[in-house]
């Protein structure tokens, strides 16, 4: 069983990827299902290179907006 200290929250993984590989990100998208819209949540999708994708589900809308603005800021 994996040691709990070694587990990373999915958003931590996306932050790590974006900090280290921001210049290699090919696309960053935000989507919402109907249920997420009702709850004020989003899904953030990042494609770093072909075949390397990350997805974080149920991110607060304000956090998703901050991530997207940071990405556009180059």
Tab-separated table of C-alpha atoms in Angstrom:
chain	number	residue	atom	x	y	z
A	1	UNK	CA	0.000	0.000	0.000
A	2	UNK	CA	1.237	3.463	-0.883
A	3	UNK	CA	2.427	5.592	2.015
A	4	UNK	CA	-0.047	8.445	2.533
A	5	UNK	CA	2.814	10.947	2.819
A	6	UNK	CA	3.760	10.189	-0.801
A	7	UNK	CA	0.279	10.772	-2.226
A	8	UNK	CA	-0.231	14.037	-4.040
A	9	UNK	CA	-3.501	15.843	-4.491
A	10	UNK	CA	-4.380	16.041	-8.214
A	11	UNK	CA	-4.191	19.848	-8.178
A	12	UNK	CA	-0.657	19.594	-6.764
A	13	UNK	CA	0.277	17.440	-9.745
A	14	UNK	CA	-1.128	19.996	-12.199
A	15	UNK	CA	0.689	22.840	-10.415
A	16	UNK	CA	3.942	20.866	-10.545
A	17	UNK	CA	3.494	20.150	-14.257
A	18	UNK	CA	2.577	23.724	-15.096
A	19	UNK	CA	5.452	25.256	-13.122
A	20	UNK	CA	8.059	22.944	-14.606
A	21	UNK	CA	6.675	22.658	-18.121
A	22	UNK	CA	4.651	25.838	-18.700
A	23	UNK	CA	6.550	26.601	-21.895
A	24	UNK	CA	5.630	23.145	-23.217
A	25	UNK	CA	1.898	23.243	-22.504
A	26	UNK	CA	0.057	22.946	-25.789
A	27	UNK	CA	-3.452	23.474	-24.464
A	28	UNK	CA	-5.238	24.273	-21.241
A	29	UNK	CA	-9.013	24.033	-21.185
A	30	UNK	CA	-11.727	24.345	-18.609
A	31	UNK	CA	-15.025	22.495	-18.876
A	32	UNK	CA	-18.150	22.057	-16.760
A	33	UNK	CA	-20.849	19.431	-16.594
A	34	UNK	CA	-24.356	20.518	-15.639
A	35	UNK	CA	-23.844	19.250	-12.103
A	36	UNK	CA	-20.539	21.126	-11.813
A	37	UNK	CA	-22.279	24.314	-13.007
A	38	UNK	CA	-24.830	23.982	-10.215
A	39	UNK	CA	-22.073	23.446	-7.654
A	40	UNK	CA	-19.690	26.123	-8.970
A	41	UNK	CA	-17.012	23.609	-9.985
A	42	UNK	CA	-14.940	22.952	-13.142
A	43	UNK	CA	-12.615	20.398	-14.704
A	44	UNK	CA	-9.185	21.655	-15.805
A	45	UNK	CA	-7.520	19.786	-18.699
A	46	UNK	CA	-3.863	20.323	-19.650
A	47	UNK	CA	-2.040	18.779	-22.608
A	48	UNK	CA	1.718	19.049	-22.223
A	49	UNK	CA	2.847	16.975	-25.189
A	50	UNK	CA	1.065	14.468	-27.396
A	51	UNK	CA	0.011	11.660	-25.118
A	52	UNK	CA	0.762	13.511	-21.869
A	53	UNK	CA	-2.410	14.891	-20.362
A	54	UNK	CA	-3.504	15.904	-16.893
A	55	UNK	CA	-7.024	16.448	-15.638
A	56	UNK	CA	-8.249	17.775	-12.317
A	57	UNK	CA	-11.941	17.322	-11.615
A	58	UNK	CA	-14.121	19.492	-9.355
A	59	UNK	CA	-11.900	22.546	-9.069
A	60	UNK	CA	-13.556	25.663	-7.681
A	61	UNK	CA	-14.473	28.096	-10.487
A	62	UNK	CA	-12.299	30.891	-9.074
A	63	UNK	CA	-9.283	28.573	-8.842
A	64	UNK	CA	-9.813	27.379	-12.403
A	65	UNK	CA	-10.030	30.987	-13.593
A	66	UNK	CA	-6.782	31.830	-11.757
A	67	UNK	CA	-4.996	28.864	-13.372
A	68	UNK	CA	-6.261	29.862	-16.830
A	69	UNK	CA	-5.251	33.513	-16.418
A	70	UNK	CA	-1.819	32.434	-15.188
A	71	UNK	CA	-1.411	30.265	-18.285
A	72	UNK	CA	-2.427	33.084	-20.621
A	73	UNK	CA	-0.053	35.479	-18.870
A	74	UNK	CA	3.040	33.749	-20.318
